[in-house]
Short mmCIF file of C-alpha atoms in Angstrom, two decimals:
data_model
loop_
_atom_site.label_atom_id
_atom_site.label_comp_id
_atom_site.label_asym_id
_atom_site.label_seq_id
_atom_site.Cartn_x
_atom_site.Cartn_y
_atom_site.Cartn_z
CA MET P 50 101.40 101.21 76.63
CA ALA P 51 103.04 97.94 78.12
CA ASP P 52 106.54 99.41 77.55
CA GLN P 53 105.58 102.22 79.92
CA LEU P 54 104.91 99.86 82.83
CA PHE P 55 107.32 97.64 85.31
CA LEU P 56 106.14 94.52 86.99
CA ARG P 57 107.11 94.26 90.47
CA VAL P 58 106.78 91.16 92.44
CA THR P 59 107.13 90.92 96.37
CA ALA P 60 106.84 87.98 98.83
CA GLY P 61 106.24 88.12 102.79
CA PRO P 62 104.67 86.46 105.65
CA SER P 63 101.57 88.57 105.86
CA TYR P 64 99.38 90.89 103.75
CA ASP P 65 101.41 93.93 105.22
CA PRO P 66 103.61 95.10 102.48
CA THR P 67 106.10 96.55 105.18
CA PHE P 68 107.28 93.16 105.73
CA HIS P 69 107.60 92.15 101.92
CA GLN P 70 110.85 91.47 99.98
CA LEU P 71 111.38 92.11 96.56
CA VAL P 72 111.76 88.75 94.62
CA ALA P 73 114.65 88.45 92.09
CA VAL P 74 112.34 86.92 89.39
CA ASN P 75 113.90 84.53 87.02
CA SER P 76 117.18 84.30 88.82
CA GLY P 77 116.76 80.97 90.56
CA ALA P 78 117.56 82.43 93.98
CA PRO P 79 114.41 81.69 96.14
CA THR P 80 112.99 84.45 98.31
CA LYS P 81 113.24 83.07 102.03
CA VAL P 82 110.06 83.77 104.23
CA GLN P 83 109.20 83.11 107.65
CA SER P 84 105.82 83.41 109.19
CA PRO P 85 104.22 82.00 112.30
CA LEU P 86 102.82 79.13 110.46
CA CYS P 87 105.89 78.12 108.09
CA ASP P 88 109.23 78.55 106.67
CA ALA P 89 109.14 79.04 102.87
CA HIS P 90 111.49 79.42 99.83
CA ILE P 91 109.43 81.00 97.17
CA SER P 92 110.81 81.45 93.29
CA VAL P 93 108.85 83.34 90.61
CA HIS P 94 109.64 82.64 86.77
CA ILE P 95 108.04 84.80 84.46
CA ARG P 96 108.37 84.63 80.53
CA ASN P 97 109.36 87.90 78.73
CA TYR P 98 109.96 89.48 82.14
CA ARG P 99 109.93 93.18 82.26
CA GLY P 100 110.17 94.32 85.58
CA LEU P 101 112.18 95.07 88.80
CA PRO P 102 114.91 94.58 90.01
CA ARG P 103 116.39 96.24 87.07
CA GLY P 104 118.56 93.78 84.90
CA SER P 105 116.33 90.92 85.92
CA PRO P 106 116.67 88.12 83.18
CA GLU P 107 113.96 88.14 80.64
CA THR P 108 113.18 84.52 80.96
CA SER P 109 114.44 81.65 82.70
CA PRO P 110 115.60 77.81 82.01
CA TYR P 111 112.47 76.82 83.74
CA PHE P 112 110.57 77.58 80.35
CA SER P 113 112.85 74.89 78.34
CA GLN P 114 111.97 72.13 80.75
CA PRO P 115 108.84 70.04 79.48
CA PRO P 116 105.99 70.46 80.44
CA HIS P 117 106.77 74.17 80.86
CA THR P 118 107.79 75.10 77.12
CA TYR P 119 104.15 77.12 76.87
CA ASP P 120 103.75 78.44 80.25
CA GLN P 121 103.66 82.20 81.03
CA TYR P 122 104.67 82.11 84.62
CA SER P 123 105.22 80.04 87.63
CA ILE P 124 104.99 80.43 91.47
CA SER P 125 107.05 77.65 92.92
CA PHE P 126 107.78 77.03 96.73
CA SER P 127 109.08 74.92 99.37
CA PHE P 128 107.58 75.11 102.70
CA VAL P 129 107.80 73.77 106.24
CA PRO P 130 104.58 73.92 108.40
CA HIS P 131 105.07 75.02 111.84
CA ARG P 132 101.96 73.11 113.13
CA THR P 133 99.65 70.45 111.12
CA ILE P 134 97.07 71.73 109.04
CA SER P 135 93.99 69.62 107.69
CA GLY P 136 93.81 68.91 104.13
CA LYS P 137 90.58 70.50 103.68
CA SER P 138 91.80 73.93 105.35
CA LEU P 139 94.78 74.91 103.35
CA VAL P 140 94.01 76.85 100.30
CA PHE P 141 95.76 78.48 97.44
CA GLY P 142 94.48 81.50 95.55
CA ASN P 143 93.67 85.19 95.09
CA ASP P 144 92.32 87.80 97.42
CA PHE P 145 91.90 91.68 97.41
CA GLU P 146 91.80 94.24 100.15
CA HIS P 147 89.17 96.43 98.72
CA PRO P 148 85.92 95.73 96.52
CA ILE P 149 86.59 95.28 92.78
CA ARG P 150 83.07 95.14 91.59
CA ASP P 151 83.13 98.58 89.83
CA ARG P 152 86.08 97.31 87.73
CA ILE P 153 85.15 93.91 86.78
CA PRO P 154 85.09 93.74 83.06
CA PRO P 155 82.24 92.55 80.77
CA GLY P 156 82.80 88.84 80.00
CA PHE P 157 84.36 88.18 83.39
CA SER P 158 81.91 85.51 84.19
CA ALA P 159 82.61 83.80 81.02
CA ALA P 160 86.31 83.77 81.54
CA LEU P 161 85.73 82.47 85.16
CA ARG P 162 83.92 79.56 83.69
CA ILE P 163 86.74 78.73 81.23
CA VAL P 164 89.21 79.18 84.23
CA LYS P 165 87.20 76.46 85.98
CA TRP P 166 87.18 74.32 83.15
CA ALA P 167 90.94 74.78 82.03
CA ILE P 168 92.79 75.71 85.21
CA ASP P 169 91.02 74.72 88.40
CA PRO P 170 87.61 73.14 88.74
CA GLY P 171 87.77 73.47 92.51
CA LEU P 172 88.15 77.16 92.28
CA ASP P 173 85.63 79.14 94.49
CA GLY P 174 84.89 82.53 95.86
CA ASP P 175 83.02 85.90 95.62
CA VAL P 176 84.49 88.75 93.40
CA TYR P 177 81.65 91.08 94.41
CA ALA P 178 82.37 90.81 98.05
CA ASP P 179 83.84 93.77 99.82
CA LYS P 180 86.94 91.72 100.23
CA PRO P 181 86.91 89.63 97.07
CA TYR P 182 88.67 86.30 97.01
CA LEU P 183 89.07 83.20 94.66
CA TYR P 184 90.68 80.13 96.49
CA GLY P 185 91.10 76.70 95.28
CA ASN P 186 91.98 73.97 97.83
CA ALA P 187 95.78 73.66 97.73
CA LEU P 188 95.61 69.90 97.09
CA SER P 189 93.51 70.30 93.74
CA SER P 190 94.99 73.52 92.89
CA ILE P 191 98.70 73.14 92.73
CA ASN P 192 99.97 71.69 89.60
CA ALA P 193 102.90 70.09 90.84
CA LEU P 194 103.35 68.59 94.47
CA SER P 195 106.37 66.85 95.90
CA VAL P 196 106.32 65.45 99.62
CA GLY P 197 109.38 65.49 101.56
CA PRO P 198 111.00 64.14 104.79
CA LYS P 199 110.49 65.67 108.18
CA VAL P 200 113.25 68.18 109.43
CA ASP P 201 114.17 70.25 111.98
CA GLY P 202 116.61 73.07 112.98
CA LYS P 203 116.82 76.74 112.40
CA ASP P 204 116.77 76.50 108.81
CA PRO P 205 114.78 73.28 107.81
CA LEU P 206 114.95 74.31 104.14
CA GLY P 207 118.53 75.01 103.88
CA ASP P 208 119.33 71.79 102.11
CA LEU P 209 117.05 72.54 99.35
CA THR P 210 119.32 74.82 97.55
CA SER P 211 122.33 74.22 95.59
CA ASP P 212 125.77 75.49 96.70
CA THR P 213 125.26 78.65 94.71
CA GLY P 214 122.27 79.35 96.68
CA LYS P 215 119.78 78.73 94.00
CA ASP P 216 116.85 76.49 93.61
CA GLU P 217 117.14 72.93 91.82
CA GLY P 218 114.95 73.65 88.85
CA ALA P 219 111.36 72.66 88.14
CA ILE P 220 109.42 70.73 90.73
CA THR P 221 108.11 67.62 89.55
CA GLU P 222 105.21 65.30 91.13
CA GLY P 223 106.11 62.69 93.71
CA GLY P 224 108.04 62.33 96.84
CA PHE P 225 111.46 62.15 98.28
CA GLY P 226 112.95 61.18 101.91
CA GLY P 227 109.90 59.06 102.72
CA GLY P 228 107.36 61.43 100.97
CA GLN P 229 106.55 58.82 98.36
CA GLU P 230 105.74 56.19 100.97
CA LEU P 231 103.44 58.50 102.42
CA ARG P 232 101.48 59.40 99.35
CA GLU P 233 101.01 55.72 98.44
CA ALA P 234 99.90 54.88 101.95
CA LEU P 235 96.90 57.44 101.22
CA ASP P 236 96.24 56.04 97.80
CA VAL P 237 97.35 59.39 96.22
CA PRO P 238 97.73 59.25 92.32
CA ALA P 239 101.31 59.52 91.27
CA ASN P 240 100.39 61.60 88.18
CA ALA P 241 100.05 65.27 88.81
CA ALA P 242 96.54 65.73 86.90
CA ALA P 243 95.37 62.43 88.43
CA ARG P 244 96.23 63.92 92.12
CA GLN P 245 94.28 67.11 91.28
CA LYS P 246 91.26 65.22 89.94
CA TRP P 247 91.46 62.56 92.97
CA PHE P 248 91.11 65.42 95.62
CA LEU P 249 88.31 66.91 93.69
CA GLY P 250 86.40 63.87 94.05
CA GLY P 251 85.72 63.66 97.80
CA HIS P 252 85.73 65.64 101.17
CA ASP P 253 86.79 62.52 102.88
CA ARG P 254 90.15 62.39 100.81
CA LEU P 255 90.69 66.09 101.97
CA GLU P 256 90.05 65.07 105.67
CA LYS P 257 92.50 62.25 105.36
CA TRP P 258 95.11 64.26 104.25
CA GLU P 259 97.61 66.46 106.82
CA TRP P 260 100.06 68.95 105.93
CA GLU P 261 102.20 67.73 108.91
CA GLU P 262 104.31 69.94 111.15
CA GLY P 263 108.07 69.75 110.36
CA ARG P 264 107.49 67.99 107.01
CA VAL P 265 109.00 69.54 103.59
CA TYR P 266 106.37 70.17 100.89
CA LYS P 267 107.60 71.42 97.38
CA ALA P 268 104.71 72.84 94.96
CA ASP P 269 104.60 74.66 91.83
CA PHE P 270 101.67 76.54 90.48
CA PHE P 271 101.95 77.68 86.78
CA ASN P 272 99.65 78.05 83.58
CA PRO P 273 100.05 79.32 79.91
CA TYR P 274 97.07 81.82 80.27
CA LEU P 275 98.16 84.67 82.36
CA ASP P 276 100.42 87.33 81.03
CA PHE P 277 101.54 89.34 83.96
CA ASN P 278 103.42 92.13 81.95
CA GLU P 279 100.02 93.21 80.52
CA PHE P 280 97.45 91.84 83.21
CA ALA P 281 96.19 90.03 80.30
CA LEU P 282 94.19 86.62 80.50
CA LYS P 283 94.60 84.58 77.48
CA LEU P 284 92.09 81.50 77.80
CA PRO P 285 91.08 79.04 75.03
CA GLY P 286 88.72 80.98 72.66
CA PHE P 287 88.68 83.89 75.01
CA SER P 288 91.17 86.89 75.79
CA LEU P 289 90.57 89.44 78.45
CA LYS P 290 92.98 92.49 78.79
CA VAL P 291 92.28 93.46 82.32
CA LEU P 292 94.36 96.57 82.32
CA GLY P 293 92.12 98.23 80.07
CA TYR P 294 89.32 98.21 82.39
CA LEU P 295 91.53 99.79 84.92
CA GLY P 296 91.87 103.11 82.95
CA GLY P 297 95.35 102.11 81.83
CA GLU P 298 98.50 104.11 82.71
CA ASP P 299 96.24 107.03 83.83
CA TYR P 300 94.78 104.99 86.49
CA LEU P 301 98.20 103.36 87.66
CA ARG P 302 99.57 106.92 87.59
CA HIS P 303 97.13 108.75 89.67
CA VAL P 304 95.03 106.23 91.73
CA LYS P 305 96.07 103.97 94.63
CA PRO P 306 96.46 101.23 95.03
CA ALA P 307 98.22 100.40 91.68
CA ALA P 308 96.93 97.36 89.70
CA SER P 309 97.92 94.23 91.46
CA ARG P 310 97.13 90.58 91.80
CA ARG P 311 97.84 88.95 95.18
CA TYR P 312 98.26 85.26 95.73
CA VAL P 313 98.08 83.69 99.29
CA LEU P 314 98.51 80.49 100.87
CA LYS P 315 96.32 80.31 103.96
CA ASP P 316 94.49 78.20 106.45
CA LYS P 317 90.82 79.22 105.57
CA ASP P 318 89.44 78.01 108.65
CA THR P 319 91.64 80.34 111.13
CA GLY P 320 92.44 82.91 108.43
CA GLU P 321 96.17 82.58 109.26
CA VAL P 322 98.45 83.25 106.40
CA LEU P 323 101.53 81.16 105.40
CA PHE P 324 102.86 83.56 102.99
CA VAL P 325 101.75 86.02 100.34
CA VAL P 326 103.15 87.05 96.79
CA VAL P 327 102.01 90.14 95.25
CA PHE P 328 102.43 91.14 91.49
CA THR P 329 102.06 94.97 91.03
CA LEU P 330 102.27 97.16 87.68
CA LEU P 331 103.97 100.33 88.21
CA PRO P 332 104.26 103.31 85.73
CA LYS P 333 107.77 103.96 84.37
CA GLU P 334 107.63 107.57 85.62
CA GLN P 335 106.84 106.29 89.39
CA VAL P 336 109.70 103.59 88.99
CA GLU P 337 111.96 106.39 87.98
CA GLU P 338 111.05 109.13 90.71
CA GLU P 339 111.35 106.40 93.47
CA GLU P 340 114.83 105.22 92.27
CA ALA P 341 115.79 108.89 91.89
CA LYS P 342 114.74 109.25 95.64
CA ALA P 343 116.62 106.40 96.93
CA ASN P 344 119.85 107.25 95.13
CA LYS P 345 119.81 110.72 96.55
CA SER P 346 119.14 109.33 100.01
CA ASN P 347 121.90 106.90 99.59
CA THR P 348 124.28 109.52 98.27
CA SER P 349 123.39 111.84 101.20
CA LYS P 350 124.41 109.00 103.57
CA ALA P 351 127.70 108.29 101.74
CA THR P 352 128.66 112.10 102.35
CA GLU P 353 128.17 112.18 105.95
CA PRO P 354 131.02 111.91 108.18
CA GLY P 355 132.05 108.35 108.15
CA GLY P 356 129.39 107.54 105.74
CA GLN P 357 129.95 104.90 102.76
CA ALA P 358 127.65 103.95 100.09
CA ASP P 359 126.06 100.50 100.04
CA PRO P 360 126.84 98.90 96.91
CA GLU P 361 124.01 96.63 97.60
CA PHE P 362 121.49 98.92 98.46
CA GLN P 363 117.86 98.77 96.54
CA PRO P 364 114.58 100.08 97.29
CA LYS P 365 112.37 98.37 99.66
CA ALA P 366 109.55 96.50 98.36
CA ASP P 367 107.07 99.13 99.62
CA ASP P 368 109.20 102.13 98.63
CA LEU P 369 107.37 101.94 95.24
CA ASP P 370 103.88 102.05 96.64
#
């Protein structure tokens, strides 16, 4: 079944997919997102990637760098807030637009307990709600966090990519441009795991932290447990293939919305979104139909008087919905 499915990753400034861009997975070229709340550069790395855009690398040098040799995926991002956000308010995690209670597989509760033990002890939410969610505080959920300098200008993240327009590799815990001194002033541990545990240890620590307006932050969220190519959760002593409980290919072919997993960075107090990243599994037939439709449209434009085919054309993210 897996070879009949394509994974698509999009990113945007809101939940509205019409404002999303197709992410070039494993390319090293970040997707630039601007929202009312931040400027962000987002990179996605997936091991054994099989998806869109066509011709994407199957893997990334990211997975050859310690400590990522066993990881299955990474969502790394740099962002500059447009206003200061309290440390207790910024969350990162998953949410859904529609109820999923009728598709929650047996064993999910056990899987969630393992996830909270192995991945994120601070994870909290309600998967049985009309709009289900599972969020963790960003300060304890993010695996690697680096604090940078204050910046300004129209492109505050412009200096964070190399001359080739690609990111600079795996993000490491720490600080630069005065960010390390800021961490030390707040007694934030230098080690990533210690920092995550430290912020889980007290509400007052979250309140003292501020995601400052105009300051650069670099973050990475990764783990070895989730296989996006099959939407399978592979935990220590427990494996759960979620796709099978969605009806497999028949579900994806005939039912909308398709199987997807949505990650969001947001202010939980105001509900405002900084950015959204969506992973969607699409049946091969749907991808081919939409590509044929897009190619036909592009050809028609080229045959119009004065028309010319655009060599860089590719379907928009929402064209495949």
